Amino acid sequence: MVSAAAETAIHVIIMETFKLNENFFKIPESYLFSEVAARVAAYKAENPEADIISLGIGDVTRPIAPSVIAAMHEAVEEMSTAEGFHGYGPEQGYMFLREAIALHDYEERGVHVSPDEIFISDGAKSDLANIGDIFSAQCRVAVTDPVYPVYVDTNVMGGRAGRLSSCRWDRIEYLPCTEENAFIPSLPSRCPDLIYLCYPNNPTGTVLSRAELAKWVDYAIENQCVILFDSAYESFISTPGVPHSIYEVPGARKVAIEFRSFSKRAGFTGLRCGYTVVPEELRLPASDGKMHSLRKMWLRRQSTKFNGASYVIQRGAAAVYTRGGLEETSRQTAGYKENAALLLRTCRSAGLEVEGGVDAPYVWVRCPEGYGSWDFFSLLLTRLHIVSTPGCGFGPAGEGYVRLTAFNTPEATREAAARLSALKNC
Ligand SMILES: *Cc1c(COP(=O)(O)O)cnc(C)c1O
């Protein structure tokens, strides 16, 4: 055994001698989706006649709304003329899109966010990953468990995670969300600097009430932490009283950065567009004794490392907020929500314990007694020809669950539901 001090010393020598960011080597190969694909392929090879339905996909499947397509066509045509050509755009995003977001996503919900606080990007994943640039490598991180793996892996790359032991990084605080706490995480005990919250949640499909979210905001204010609030699934919320934005909670502008995406709301997973809100009031002290604006730092980061999302795509995103765009995209979301509701009902009547599925496209299913995530995955695959995602792939607290998604077609989802209702007889 090497002592921790000796290990740190060795680590320093390694970092001084070699040129690569060795944090990358600490991250275990993510085998979740490749293992799922391999098991499905193996089963198909042995059972070529099996009609396999995927409820494992985390990608949308419906085509882009006509209003968005029309706006992008128009933008492409503009680009073909000398007057309408657009070269490098503003790094923070075009004002027409930032104004539409400020108005429709915030002002209309009674929340004030200025266009200057909105940063357009090529998607929420990049922003969630890049936000680490403005924080110290010493920051302590807390995540809910199960968790969207991007939060954890990017902090490993940034050197904030410590060492991996029994599936957990020792400098990251994991806040379990399980049946025992009704999937509502407890406040951290180790006083982190950065807290990642994702609501509606991927993978559990759960939401936080305004009162629950207020506890986090108050905690962050008291303890001077920053909440990184991922609301990629905001458009799936229909339950009254569930906050759509963390800024609906008083004081949140002082402590929270909000990440949003057009991916799940308007099918932009292949087009790529999202945005991040960094409020003016979000300031933290530095070693120079001064308070520093995180908005200013993020602006500097983006204008140095990012040259803006494409003009055509931003025109498409702005069309989401037109009357036609709103109607078309909300119809799509409603379709996915119907799929989720059907899966939820069916699982319940089949005697399974389920979470989510109401304000999110995910249904989080507790495996039957005696089954682990992979056992239940195999049962669903071999008996019902349904592909799920084993919950253990999202963190230690995900063991004993599988995730089903509502992103397949209504027809395939209905067929899957019919098979699930026969589960009792399996
Ligand atoms: C899909 C998803 C996103 C959105 O990612 P994009 O890069 O905008 O496509 C962000 N967070 C979570 C938890 C997601 O599931």
PDB file of C-alpha atoms in Angstrom, residues 115-280:
ATOM      1  CA  PRO A 115     -31.220  39.100 -23.282  1.00  0.00           C
ATOM      2  CA  ASP A 116     -27.738  40.105 -22.047  1.00  0.00           C
ATOM      3  CA  GLU A 117     -27.866  37.240 -19.562  1.00  0.00           C
ATOM      4  CA  ILE A 118     -28.690  34.657 -22.268  1.00  0.00           C
ATOM      5  CA  PHE A 119     -25.922  32.838 -24.147  1.00  0.00           C
ATOM      6  CA  ILE A 120     -26.888  30.829 -27.249  1.00  0.00           C
ATOM      7  CA  SER A 121     -24.876  27.688 -27.913  1.00  0.00           C
ATOM      8  CA  ASP A 122     -24.809  24.511 -29.948  1.00  0.00           C
ATOM      9  CA  GLY A 123     -26.611  22.634 -27.176  1.00  0.00           C
ATOM     10  CA  ALA A 124     -26.853  22.218 -23.439  1.00  0.00           C
ATOM     11  CA  LYS A 125     -24.323  19.417 -23.216  1.00  0.00           C
ATOM     12  CA  SER A 126     -21.466  21.653 -24.383  1.00  0.00           C
ATOM     13  CA  ASP A 127     -22.429  24.370 -21.923  1.00  0.00           C
ATOM     14  CA  LEU A 128     -22.844  21.944 -19.023  1.00  0.00           C
ATOM     15  CA  ALA A 129     -19.410  20.567 -19.848  1.00  0.00           C
ATOM     16  CA  ASN A 130     -17.681  23.892 -20.527  1.00  0.00           C
ATOM     17  CA  ILE A 131     -19.029  25.767 -17.502  1.00  0.00           C
ATOM     18  CA  GLY A 132     -16.238  24.154 -15.465  1.00  0.00           C
ATOM     19  CA  ASP A 133     -13.815  26.553 -17.213  1.00  0.00           C
ATOM     20  CA  ILE A 134     -14.917  29.426 -14.979  1.00  0.00           C
ATOM     21  CA  PHE A 135     -14.588  27.515 -11.696  1.00  0.00           C
ATOM     22  CA  SER A 136     -11.530  26.565  -9.696  1.00  0.00           C
ATOM     23  CA  ALA A 137     -10.176  23.030 -10.036  1.00  0.00           C
ATOM     24  CA  GLN A 138     -10.479  22.820  -6.232  1.00  0.00           C
ATOM     25  CA  CYS A 139     -14.265  23.268  -6.233  1.00  0.00           C
ATOM     26  CA  ARG A 140     -16.222  20.518  -4.562  1.00  0.00           C
ATOM     27  CA  VAL A 141     -19.070  19.106  -6.585  1.00  0.00           C
ATOM     28  CA  ALA A 142     -22.374  17.502  -5.580  1.00  0.00           C
ATOM     29  CA  VAL A 143     -24.618  15.521  -7.910  1.00  0.00           C
ATOM     30  CA  THR A 144     -27.860  13.651  -7.485  1.00  0.00           C
ATOM     31  CA  ASP A 145     -27.593   9.890  -7.944  1.00  0.00           C
ATOM     32  CA  PRO A 146     -28.659   8.484 -10.446  1.00  0.00           C
ATOM     33  CA  VAL A 147     -27.223  11.189 -12.655  1.00  0.00           C
ATOM     34  CA  TYR A 148     -26.710  12.376 -16.254  1.00  0.00           C
ATOM     35  CA  PRO A 149     -23.101  11.153 -16.665  1.00  0.00           C
ATOM     36  CA  VAL A 150     -21.845  14.398 -18.288  1.00  0.00           C
ATOM     37  CA  TYR A 151     -21.789  16.226 -14.931  1.00  0.00           C
ATOM     38  CA  VAL A 152     -19.519  13.648 -13.351  1.00  0.00           C
ATOM     39  CA  ASP A 153     -17.197  12.832 -16.251  1.00  0.00           C
ATOM     40  CA  THR A 154     -16.473  16.473 -17.115  1.00  0.00           C
ATOM     41  CA  ASN A 155     -15.488  17.106 -13.502  1.00  0.00           C
ATOM     42  CA  VAL A 156     -13.189  14.092 -13.600  1.00  0.00           C
ATOM     43  CA  MET A 157     -11.527  15.620 -16.681  1.00  0.00           C
ATOM     44  CA  GLY A 158     -11.289  18.937 -14.833  1.00  0.00           C
ATOM     45  CA  GLY A 159      -9.528  17.290 -11.886  1.00  0.00           C
ATOM     46  CA  ARG A 160     -12.305  17.863  -9.354  1.00  0.00           C
ATOM     47  CA  ALA A 161     -13.437  14.290  -8.771  1.00  0.00           C
ATOM     48  CA  GLY A 162     -10.630  12.735  -6.715  1.00  0.00           C
ATOM     49  CA  ARG A 163     -10.333   8.977  -6.745  1.00  0.00           C
ATOM     50  CA  LEU A 164     -12.782   6.330  -7.816  1.00  0.00           C
ATOM     51  CA  SER A 165     -13.655   3.767  -5.197  1.00  0.00           C
ATOM     52  CA  SER A 166     -16.616   1.399  -5.392  1.00  0.00           C
ATOM     53  CA  CYS A 167     -18.276   3.317  -8.239  1.00  0.00           C
ATOM     54  CA  ARG A 168     -18.009   6.693  -6.496  1.00  0.00           C
ATOM     55  CA  TRP A 169     -15.502   9.547  -6.820  1.00  0.00           C
ATOM     56  CA  ASP A 170     -14.303  10.525  -3.376  1.00  0.00           C
ATOM     57  CA  ARG A 171     -14.339  14.307  -3.952  1.00  0.00           C
ATOM     58  CA  ILE A 172     -17.855  14.239  -5.401  1.00  0.00           C
ATOM     59  CA  GLU A 173     -20.820  14.154  -3.062  1.00  0.00           C
ATOM     60  CA  TYR A 174     -23.563  11.839  -4.274  1.00  0.00           C
ATOM     61  CA  LEU A 175     -27.101  12.648  -3.208  1.00  0.00           C
ATOM     62  CA  PRO A 176     -29.117   9.467  -3.619  1.00  0.00           C
ATOM     63  CA  CYS A 177     -32.621   9.638  -5.062  1.00  0.00           C
ATOM     64  CA  THR A 178     -34.377   6.394  -4.289  1.00  0.00           C
ATOM     65  CA  GLU A 179     -37.703   5.085  -3.132  1.00  0.00           C
ATOM     66  CA  GLU A 180     -36.570   5.667   0.480  1.00  0.00           C
ATOM     67  CA  ASN A 181     -36.614   9.461   0.023  1.00  0.00           C
ATOM     68  CA  ALA A 182     -39.394   9.487  -2.591  1.00  0.00           C
ATOM     69  CA  PHE A 183     -36.711  10.456  -5.154  1.00  0.00           C
ATOM     70  CA  ILE A 184     -36.218  13.839  -3.506  1.00  0.00           C
ATOM     71  CA  PRO A 185     -32.518  14.370  -2.744  1.00  0.00           C
ATOM     72  CA  SER A 186     -31.473  15.551   0.716  1.00  0.00           C
ATOM     73  CA  LEU A 187     -29.416  18.707   1.014  1.00  0.00           C
ATOM     74  CA  PRO A 188     -25.646  18.033   0.882  1.00  0.00           C
ATOM     75  CA  SER A 189     -23.732  17.440   4.091  1.00  0.00           C
ATOM     76  CA  ARG A 190     -20.216  18.211   2.797  1.00  0.00           C
ATOM     77  CA  CYS A 191     -20.941  21.802   1.761  1.00  0.00           C
ATOM     78  CA  PRO A 192     -20.100  21.644  -1.952  1.00  0.00           C
ATOM     79  CA  ASP A 193     -19.203  24.633  -4.135  1.00  0.00           C
ATOM     80  CA  LEU A 194     -21.129  23.463  -7.189  1.00  0.00           C
ATOM     81  CA  ILE A 195     -24.426  21.568  -7.166  1.00  0.00           C
ATOM     82  CA  TYR A 196     -25.839  20.012 -10.329  1.00  0.00           C
ATOM     83  CA  LEU A 197     -29.613  19.702 -10.384  1.00  0.00           C
ATOM     84  CA  CYS A 198     -31.582  18.380 -13.354  1.00  0.00           C
ATOM     85  CA  TYR A 199     -35.370  18.861 -13.247  1.00  0.00           C
ATOM     86  CA  PRO A 200     -37.421  17.356 -14.813  1.00  0.00           C
ATOM     87  CA  ASN A 201     -34.867  14.649 -14.139  1.00  0.00           C
ATOM     88  CA  ASN A 202     -33.040  12.385 -16.519  1.00  0.00           C
ATOM     89  CA  PRO A 203     -33.135   9.434 -15.820  1.00  0.00           C
ATOM     90  CA  THR A 204     -35.847   9.266 -13.109  1.00  0.00           C
ATOM     91  CA  GLY A 205     -38.434  11.535 -14.763  1.00  0.00           C
ATOM     92  CA  THR A 206     -39.173  13.160 -11.379  1.00  0.00           C
ATOM     93  CA  VAL A 207     -39.669  16.886 -10.683  1.00  0.00           C
ATOM     94  CA  LEU A 208     -39.181  19.184  -7.688  1.00  0.00           C
ATOM     95  CA  SER A 209     -41.995  21.312  -6.301  1.00  0.00           C
ATOM     96  CA  ARG A 210     -41.431  25.021  -5.856  1.00  0.00           C
ATOM     97  CA  ALA A 211     -40.992  24.510  -2.101  1.00  0.00           C
ATOM     98  CA  GLU A 212     -38.401  21.775  -2.651  1.00  0.00           C
ATOM     99  CA  LEU A 213     -36.472  23.868  -5.147  1.00  0.00           C
ATOM    100  CA  ALA A 214     -36.616  26.840  -2.767  1.00  0.00           C
ATOM    101  CA  LYS A 215     -34.777  24.741  -0.144  1.00  0.00           C
ATOM    102  CA  TRP A 216     -31.883  24.349  -2.592  1.00  0.00           C
ATOM    103  CA  VAL A 217     -31.801  28.013  -3.465  1.00  0.00           C
ATOM    104  CA  ASP A 218     -31.811  28.980   0.226  1.00  0.00           C
ATOM    105  CA  TYR A 219     -29.075  26.444   0.930  1.00  0.00           C
ATOM    106  CA  ALA A 220     -26.971  27.836  -1.920  1.00  0.00           C
ATOM    107  CA  ILE A 221     -27.426  31.408  -0.680  1.00  0.00           C
ATOM    108  CA  GLU A 222     -26.473  30.451   2.894  1.00  0.00           C
ATOM    109  CA  ASN A 223     -23.454  28.409   1.874  1.00  0.00           C
ATOM    110  CA  GLN A 224     -22.313  30.452  -1.107  1.00  0.00           C
ATOM    111  CA  CYS A 225     -22.594  27.621  -3.639  1.00  0.00           C
ATOM    112  CA  VAL A 226     -23.593  27.766  -7.267  1.00  0.00           C
ATOM    113  CA  ILE A 227     -26.476  25.654  -8.557  1.00  0.00           C
ATOM    114  CA  LEU A 228     -26.044  24.418 -12.116  1.00  0.00           C
ATOM    115  CA  PHE A 229     -29.672  23.864 -13.086  1.00  0.00           C
ATOM    116  CA  ASP A 230     -30.268  21.694 -16.145  1.00  0.00           C
ATOM    117  CA  SER A 231     -33.820  22.135 -17.403  1.00  0.00           C
ATOM    118  CA  ALA A 232     -33.482  20.414 -20.776  1.00  0.00           C
ATOM    119  CA  TYR A 233     -36.900  18.825 -20.215  1.00  0.00           C
ATOM    120  CA  GLU A 234     -38.729  21.969 -19.121  1.00  0.00           C
ATOM    121  CA  SER A 235     -41.227  21.744 -21.998  1.00  0.00           C
ATOM    122  CA  PHE A 236     -42.534  18.423 -20.631  1.00  0.00           C
ATOM    123  CA  ILE A 237     -43.865  20.022 -17.447  1.00  0.00           C
ATOM    124  CA  SER A 238     -47.653  20.133 -17.223  1.00  0.00           C
ATOM    125  CA  THR A 239     -48.321  19.738 -13.495  1.00  0.00           C
ATOM    126  CA  PRO A 240     -49.423  23.110 -12.085  1.00  0.00           C
ATOM    127  CA  GLY A 241     -47.027  24.520  -9.485  1.00  0.00           C
ATOM    128  CA  VAL A 242     -43.931  22.738 -10.796  1.00  0.00           C
ATOM    129  CA  PRO A 243     -41.380  25.479 -11.525  1.00  0.00           C
ATOM    130  CA  HIS A 244     -40.281  25.746 -15.166  1.00  0.00           C
ATOM    131  CA  SER A 245     -37.259  27.844 -14.304  1.00  0.00           C
ATOM    132  CA  ILE A 246     -35.160  28.016 -11.164  1.00  0.00           C
ATOM    133  CA  TYR A 247     -35.511  31.811 -11.376  1.00  0.00           C
ATOM    134  CA  GLU A 248     -39.152  31.445 -10.339  1.00  0.00           C
ATOM    135  CA  VAL A 249     -37.669  30.931  -6.861  1.00  0.00           C
ATOM    136  CA  PRO A 250     -36.791  34.193  -5.072  1.00  0.00           C
ATOM    137  CA  GLY A 251     -33.039  34.671  -4.680  1.00  0.00           C
ATOM    138  CA  ALA A 252     -32.120  32.183  -7.415  1.00  0.00           C
ATOM    139  CA  ARG A 253     -30.600  34.922  -9.575  1.00  0.00           C
ATOM    140  CA  LYS A 254     -27.834  35.228  -6.987  1.00  0.00           C
ATOM    141  CA  VAL A 255     -26.880  31.545  -7.055  1.00  0.00           C
ATOM    142  CA  ALA A 256     -28.055  29.702 -10.173  1.00  0.00           C
ATOM    143  CA  ILE A 257     -27.019  29.175 -13.773  1.00  0.00           C
ATOM    144  CA  GLU A 258     -29.767  27.654 -15.933  1.00  0.00           C
ATOM    145  CA  PHE A 259     -29.162  25.425 -18.958  1.00  0.00           C
ATOM    146  CA  ARG A 260     -31.812  24.844 -21.616  1.00  0.00           C
ATOM    147  CA  SER A 261     -31.991  23.146 -24.956  1.00  0.00           C
ATOM    148  CA  PHE A 262     -34.073  23.003 -28.119  1.00  0.00           C
ATOM    149  CA  SER A 263     -33.186  19.309 -28.386  1.00  0.00           C
ATOM    150  CA  LYS A 264     -36.059  17.665 -26.551  1.00  0.00           C
ATOM    151  CA  ARG A 265     -38.480  20.537 -26.885  1.00  0.00           C
ATOM    152  CA  ALA A 266     -38.257  20.963 -30.669  1.00  0.00           C
ATOM    153  CA  GLY A 267     -36.345  17.948 -31.926  1.00  0.00           C
ATOM    154  CA  PHE A 268     -33.025  19.798 -32.334  1.00  0.00           C
ATOM    155  CA  THR A 269     -30.779  16.899 -31.281  1.00  0.00           C
ATOM    156  CA  GLY A 270     -29.348  16.840 -34.813  1.00  0.00           C
ATOM    157  CA  LEU A 271     -29.646  20.575 -35.551  1.00  0.00           C
ATOM    158  CA  ARG A 272     -27.935  21.622 -32.286  1.00  0.00           C
ATOM    159  CA  CYS A 273     -29.064  24.669 -30.331  1.00  0.00           C
ATOM    160  CA  GLY A 274     -29.377  25.462 -26.647  1.00  0.00           C
ATOM    161  CA  TYR A 275     -28.765  28.313 -24.269  1.00  0.00           C
ATOM    162  CA  THR A 276     -27.451  29.179 -20.844  1.00  0.00           C
ATOM    163  CA  VAL A 277     -28.605  31.939 -18.511  1.00  0.00           C
ATOM    164  CA  VAL A 278     -26.048  33.575 -16.240  1.00  0.00           C
ATOM    165  CA  PRO A 279     -27.751  36.335 -14.217  1.00  0.00           C
ATOM    166  CA  GLU A 280     -26.089  39.660 -13.545  1.00  0.00           C
TER     167      GLU A 280
END
